[in-house]
Amino acid sequence: GRRVICRSRPPVPYDLLSLNIGSTPNTAGVPGASEHAIPVKPIDGFLRRFEALQTRVLARKGRAAVALVGAGAGGVELLLAAEHRLRHAVRHAGFDASGLSFVLVSDVPNILPSFPAAFRARFHSILAARGIAVVTGAPVTAVETGRLMLAGYGPLAADEILWTTQAAPARWLAKAGLPLDPRGFLKVDSMLRVIGQDDVFAAGDTIAFSDRELPKSGVYAVRAGPALADNIRRTLTGRSLRRFKPQREALYLVSTGERHAVGTRNGVVVEGAWVWRWKDWIDRRFMRKYNDLPEMKVAPAALPPLADREALKEISAIAMRCGGCGAKVGATVLTRALAGLIPAARADVVVGLDAPDDAALVDVGGEKLSLQTVDYFRAIVDDPYTLGKIAANHALGDVYAMGGEPQTALAIATVPYGLESKVEADLSAMITGANEVLREARCALVGGHSSEGAELALGFAVNGLVPAAAALRKDGLTPGDGLILTKPLGTGTLLAADMRGRAKARWVMAAIAHMIQSNGKAAEIFRRYGVHAATDVTGFGLIGHLIEMVRASNVDATLDIDRVPLLDGARETVALGIFSSLQPQNVRLRRAIRDLAAAGQHPLYPLLFDPQTSGGLLAAVPLAEAERCVAALRAAGYAGADLIGFVTERSAALEPISLDLTGQRLAEALAGLYTTRARPHALQQVADITL
Ligand SMILES: Cc1cc2nc3c(=O)[nH]c(=O)nc-3n(C[C@H](O)[C@H](O)[C@H](O)COP(=O)(O)OP(=O)(O)OC[C@H]3O[C@@H](n4cnc5c(N)ncnc54)[C@H](O)[C@@H]3O)c2cc1C
């Protein structure tokens, strides 16, 4: 069916597939191994598993027997590294490291069986010198709590068991109907094409050539990469494929865990600190290729010969326009565009454009008011399913910010011009993602409209319900309130950095996870803690949305800039000077900040203007409740939620927002030192701030 079936999302259709899923140490045939042993792969979770192991060893005051099963190069290297790290950690914690013992276990008679004898001999000496026992020719038949059962050897005590046995193929391959060798690896031809499948390629640990067995080693996987990419391009462009010719011999450098390494190639063995430095240099250079991506070059647009330099600058910047909420029209532009507009007057419009809020409130004759809101933006992620989730979540945010419950949604989608089957697949994935979020919010998708356009985009008109007395407005800020933000800031700068290839994958993945997190539970929690006002922080950034609140409430607010939660990587991308294309418009709102000369010097100051897509709620609860409210939010999964400031009486100062650069004022407010002093209201001055 040309579909990849995934565990946690709808199937992904493909025209051409490349399977590079590596291998995992085989625990399948050994009873108890998957419960009691720590496999080295999947590698992305190994560090966490090893850190948990170290914590357990320290809890035992360093008295622990550590066994590693599998004595190939990976196993030997890992055990030497573990020994070095654990002894150091145990000593550092003040315990006696002689309580630690290590043993390397292999089912075959030799450690490092595929390596030259001289190389093996060096490692026997190194292991002996480090006090690591070696048990060979003893296959593990079972793993039980605290011990390994070895054939022909009996039980071996082991408090911690690491598992690095031969590479085994993924078991699901057998169900995919693809040709496999007797061990279960994918059979490929010399063009890296799965035998008998014109549309499936594979490379790395997961493959088996029919004429030659390659070691399951990164050296070969890495070399196959360019050949694989070339053959995929050739297939798509109808050209003949090229053969991949793996090298006969490879260089192996195995670290001993003490900035020392042993290497071999063509039977020659070398050793020393310099070998380790060589290995380290190779490894870092390799990793840099994937971390320090070259800056994305934007093809200069053919610009009209305009005399107006400013206009020309703005037009050329459009090439790098952000999607998501970074694609919103700036607050100032919007205010000016809507100024003077006179909508039809209706008595049943409770909140409309005259006092704009997160959503309009309309009296439709029932016990509750109808909440109405619409959001729509260009794609910020390539995956339409994820975009669907983000867009739906973002649209629901306005209803939650108003204290309402979502009721119905209408979708509006733009899909790029393309083959019918692709358009259908994208649309289906996008709506599936959105509907999952809407269903969870008990919001019925009742209709929509779709069209073709230049770029993928999605939006929703959402209706909600709220009892009139429970509606949360932006104008409810009360002196003595604490200001709580539920999600970290930074999606604008991170997504802009991602467009330029400057954001790390884990930063972007974490930002996406936050954009997918619903504000629904947070809204419920705020209600329990006596919330006075709320808004969702989106395109105008934290300052833009806070200004809307303080203006409407005629109060001042103080923000403790160091408590503002930030997404991982946002500091770094801002330090690189990477901002959303909406940032300059948002920064115009700086006139609302007091003592700008000092505040503007703070390195995180630009993030206060960063436009958010599917951002968190900014809500005001009485300061006395604020810390308990934050604890409840964190317990409910809003890990970054924090108390970031407080509300005071409107002062005589022109600017309603001040930044607390030392954290002292918020601490004083929390300690009850803040007193509500009546100050002259300065309505005229509030109106004077040009937004
Ligand atoms: C401790 C240790 C040390 C090693 N040291 C070296 C060394 O110094 N030099 C060397 O050349 N080799 C070394 N190797 C071997 C090397 O790691 C592998 O040969 C190499 O990583 C294989 O590359 P690959 O791309 O085939 O698979 P991998 O690097 O394992 O990548 C496979 C990827 O596919 C993903 N994946 C797997 N299943 C699925 C699925 N169902 N759905 C979606 N994604 C999936 C995995 O998460 C992973 O990201 C070492 C191995 C170990 C265990």
Tab-separated table of N, CA and C and ligand atoms in Angstrom, residues 4-7 19-25 40-44 46 68 73-79 163-165 167 170 172 203-207 215-222 250-255 279 283, ligand 1:
chain	number	residue	atom	x	y	z
A	4	VAL	N	3.871	4.036	5.336
A	4	VAL	CA	4.656	3.684	6.521
A	4	VAL	C	3.701	3.792	7.708
A	5	ILE	N	3.540	2.682	8.414
A	5	ILE	CA	2.590	2.667	9.533
A	5	ILE	C	3.338	3.115	10.794
A	6	CYS	N	2.826	4.132	11.443
A	6	CYS	CA	3.518	4.681	12.625
A	6	CYS	C	2.712	4.400	13.889
A	7	ARG	N	3.435	4.379	15.019
A	7	ARG	CA	2.765	4.063	16.279
A	7	ARG	C	1.825	5.188	16.709
A	19	LEU	N	14.944	3.032	3.865
A	19	LEU	CA	14.897	2.477	5.231
A	19	LEU	C	16.307	2.429	5.812
A	20	ASN	N	16.560	3.246	6.814
A	20	ASN	CA	17.909	3.303	7.398
A	20	ASN	C	17.779	3.237	8.910
A	21	ILE	N	17.179	2.152	9.372
A	21	ILE	CA	16.742	2.095	10.766
A	21	ILE	C	17.762	1.442	11.684
A	22	GLY	N	18.948	1.123	11.160
A	22	GLY	CA	20.013	0.606	12.012
A	22	GLY	C	19.688	-0.760	12.578
A	23	SER	N	20.322	-1.047	13.704
A	23	SER	CA	20.124	-2.350	14.347
A	23	SER	C	20.040	-2.119	15.847
A	24	THR	N	19.630	-3.139	16.568
A	24	THR	CA	19.624	-3.037	18.034
A	24	THR	C	20.282	-4.291	18.591
A	25	PRO	N	20.901	-4.209	19.782
A	25	PRO	CA	21.456	-5.432	20.355
A	25	PRO	C	20.320	-6.430	20.583
A	40	VAL	N	22.246	-0.856	24.662
A	40	VAL	CA	22.927	0.378	24.263
A	40	VAL	C	22.085	1.149	23.246
A	41	LYS	N	21.225	0.449	22.526
A	41	LYS	CA	20.371	1.135	21.556
A	41	LYS	C	18.909	0.924	21.919
A	42	PRO	N	17.979	1.815	21.581
A	42	PRO	CA	18.194	3.019	20.790
A	42	PRO	C	19.133	3.995	21.510
A	43	ILE	N	20.079	4.507	20.736
A	43	ILE	CA	21.170	5.284	21.316
A	43	ILE	C	20.671	6.596	21.922
A	44	ASP	N	19.579	7.166	21.355
A	44	ASP	CA	19.144	8.479	21.861
A	44	ASP	C	18.666	8.410	23.311
A	46	PHE	N	20.053	6.221	25.492
A	46	PHE	CA	21.048	5.513	26.300
A	46	PHE	C	21.629	6.384	27.412
A	68	LEU	N	28.808	-6.367	31.453
A	68	LEU	CA	28.431	-5.972	30.095
A	68	LEU	C	28.467	-7.214	29.221
A	73	ALA	N	33.652	-4.436	19.446
A	73	ALA	CA	34.338	-3.165	19.696
A	73	ALA	C	33.449	-2.209	20.498
A	74	GLY	N	32.149	-2.181	20.159
A	74	GLY	CA	31.232	-1.291	20.873
A	74	GLY	C	31.145	-1.652	22.342
A	75	GLY	N	31.051	-2.946	22.644
A	75	GLY	CA	30.915	-3.401	24.028
A	75	GLY	C	32.165	-3.103	24.842
A	76	VAL	N	33.332	-3.421	24.262
A	76	VAL	CA	34.596	-3.191	24.980
A	76	VAL	C	34.759	-1.699	25.266
A	77	GLU	N	34.493	-0.886	24.257
A	77	GLU	CA	34.652	0.564	24.417
A	77	GLU	C	33.682	1.101	25.473
A	78	LEU	N	32.449	0.595	25.419
A	78	LEU	CA	31.437	1.081	26.364
A	78	LEU	C	31.793	0.682	27.797
A	79	LEU	N	32.272	-0.547	27.999
A	79	LEU	CA	32.570	-0.977	29.370
A	79	LEU	C	33.756	-0.196	29.938
A	163	TRP	N	23.943	-4.208	27.778
A	163	TRP	CA	23.737	-5.219	26.731
A	163	TRP	C	24.179	-4.657	25.385
A	164	THR	N	25.256	-5.221	24.845
A	164	THR	CA	25.799	-4.729	23.569
A	164	THR	C	26.127	-5.910	22.671
A	165	THR	N	25.199	-6.844	22.569
A	165	THR	CA	25.468	-8.030	21.741
A	165	THR	C	25.338	-7.677	20.265
A	167	ALA	N	24.583	-6.878	16.462
A	167	ALA	CA	23.482	-6.116	15.892
A	167	ALA	C	22.395	-7.065	15.401
A	170	ALA	N	15.545	-5.047	13.059
A	170	ALA	CA	14.238	-4.743	13.658
A	170	ALA	C	13.280	-5.878	13.329
A	172	TRP	N	10.061	-5.840	13.143
A	172	TRP	CA	8.880	-5.523	12.326
A	172	TRP	C	9.141	-5.710	10.836
A	203	ALA	N	20.135	1.348	3.674
A	203	ALA	CA	21.584	1.396	3.891
A	203	ALA	C	21.869	1.283	5.380
A	204	GLY	N	23.152	1.060	5.704
A	204	GLY	CA	23.566	1.025	7.109
A	204	GLY	C	23.450	-0.357	7.713
A	205	ASP	N	23.325	-0.391	9.034
A	205	ASP	CA	23.314	-1.658	9.774
A	205	ASP	C	22.179	-2.590	9.363
A	206	THR	N	21.118	-2.031	8.802
A	206	THR	CA	19.918	-2.841	8.569
A	206	THR	C	19.989	-3.707	7.308
A	207	ILE	N	21.062	-3.532	6.500
A	207	ILE	CA	21.083	-4.234	5.201
A	207	ILE	C	22.006	-5.447	5.190
A	215	PRO	N	30.697	-5.468	7.890
A	215	PRO	CA	30.557	-5.324	9.342
A	215	PRO	C	29.466	-4.299	9.659
A	216	LYS	N	28.760	-4.499	10.769
A	216	LYS	CA	27.734	-3.520	11.171
A	216	LYS	C	28.473	-2.372	11.844
A	217	SER	N	28.952	-1.470	11.039
A	217	SER	CA	29.800	-0.413	11.569
A	217	SER	C	29.435	0.911	10.923
A	218	GLY	N	29.547	1.961	11.727
A	218	GLY	CA	29.201	3.295	11.250
A	218	GLY	C	30.024	3.706	10.044
A	219	VAL	N	31.255	3.218	9.973
A	219	VAL	CA	32.134	3.577	8.862
A	219	VAL	C	31.439	3.258	7.532
A	220	TYR	N	30.832	2.064	7.461
A	220	TYR	CA	30.183	1.656	6.208
A	220	TYR	C	28.853	2.379	6.014
A	221	ALA	N	28.145	2.587	7.121
A	221	ALA	CA	26.852	3.286	7.019
A	221	ALA	C	27.068	4.700	6.485
A	222	VAL	N	28.095	5.368	7.010
A	222	VAL	CA	28.357	6.757	6.613
A	222	VAL	C	28.766	6.829	5.143
A	250	ALA	N	38.682	-0.995	6.871
A	250	ALA	CA	38.304	0.256	7.535
A	250	ALA	C	39.242	0.503	8.707
A	251	LEU	N	39.371	1.772	9.060
A	251	LEU	CA	40.178	2.141	10.229
A	251	LEU	C	39.282	2.026	11.463
A	252	TYR	N	39.760	1.357	12.496
A	252	TYR	CA	39.000	1.267	13.752
A	252	TYR	C	39.787	1.935	14.868
A	253	LEU	N	39.160	2.838	15.558
A	253	LEU	CA	39.794	3.514	16.690
A	253	LEU	C	38.885	3.291	17.895
A	254	VAL	N	39.394	2.603	18.907
A	254	VAL	CA	38.563	2.285	20.072
A	254	VAL	C	39.139	2.996	21.292
A	255	SER	N	38.306	3.826	21.910
A	255	SER	CA	38.763	4.596	23.069
A	255	SER	C	38.776	3.706	24.311
A	279	LYS	N	40.974	10.304	17.069
A	279	LYS	CA	39.584	9.820	17.062
A	279	LYS	C	38.623	10.962	17.423
A	283	ASP	N	35.628	12.370	15.196
A	283	ASP	CA	34.241	12.324	15.682
A	283	ASP	C	33.623	13.716	15.710
B	1	LIG	C1	28.736	1.462	21.786
B	1	LIG	C2	28.901	1.512	20.302
B	1	LIG	C3	30.002	2.166	19.769
B	1	LIG	C4	30.183	2.220	18.395
B	1	LIG	N1	31.278	2.868	17.918
B	1	LIG	C5	31.488	2.927	16.588
B	1	LIG	C6	32.630	3.601	16.052
B	1	LIG	O1	33.459	4.132	16.780
B	1	LIG	N2	32.766	3.644	14.707
B	1	LIG	C7	31.854	3.079	13.874
B	1	LIG	O2	32.024	3.156	12.661
B	1	LIG	N3	30.768	2.432	14.350
B	1	LIG	C8	30.557	2.344	15.678
B	1	LIG	N4	29.433	1.688	16.154
B	1	LIG	C9	28.477	1.118	15.212
B	1	LIG	C10	27.574	2.229	14.666
B	1	LIG	O3	26.929	2.865	15.732
B	1	LIG	C11	26.533	1.681	13.720
B	1	LIG	O4	27.127	0.813	12.800
B	1	LIG	C12	25.897	2.824	12.946
B	1	LIG	O5	25.282	3.711	13.840
B	1	LIG	C13	24.869	2.302	11.955
B	1	LIG	O6	24.281	3.399	11.320
B	1	LIG	P1	22.776	3.313	10.802
B	1	LIG	O7	22.497	4.622	10.164
B	1	LIG	O8	22.592	2.093	10.007
B	1	LIG	O9	21.890	3.121	12.112
B	1	LIG	P2	21.745	4.012	13.406
B	1	LIG	O10	22.898	4.920	13.584
B	1	LIG	O11	21.441	3.042	14.507
B	1	LIG	O12	20.481	4.906	13.080
B	1	LIG	C14	19.200	4.336	12.911
B	1	LIG	C15	18.167	5.388	13.200
B	1	LIG	O13	16.880	4.893	12.877
B	1	LIG	C16	15.976	5.142	13.927
B	1	LIG	N5	14.959	4.084	13.934
B	1	LIG	C17	15.121	2.782	14.226
B	1	LIG	N6	13.953	2.124	14.131
B	1	LIG	C18	13.032	3.019	13.757
B	1	LIG	C19	11.631	2.943	13.488
B	1	LIG	N7	10.950	1.801	13.576
B	1	LIG	N8	10.999	4.066	13.142
B	1	LIG	C20	11.673	5.235	13.039
B	1	LIG	N9	12.991	5.361	13.281
B	1	LIG	C21	13.663	4.272	13.630
B	1	LIG	C22	16.848	5.113	15.174
B	1	LIG	O14	16.258	5.844	16.217
B	1	LIG	C23	18.124	5.776	14.669
B	1	LIG	O15	18.050	7.166	14.762
B	1	LIG	C24	29.241	1.615	17.532
B	1	LIG	C25	28.124	0.967	18.057
B	1	LIG	C26	27.952	0.908	19.435
B	1	LIG	C27	26.756	0.204	19.977
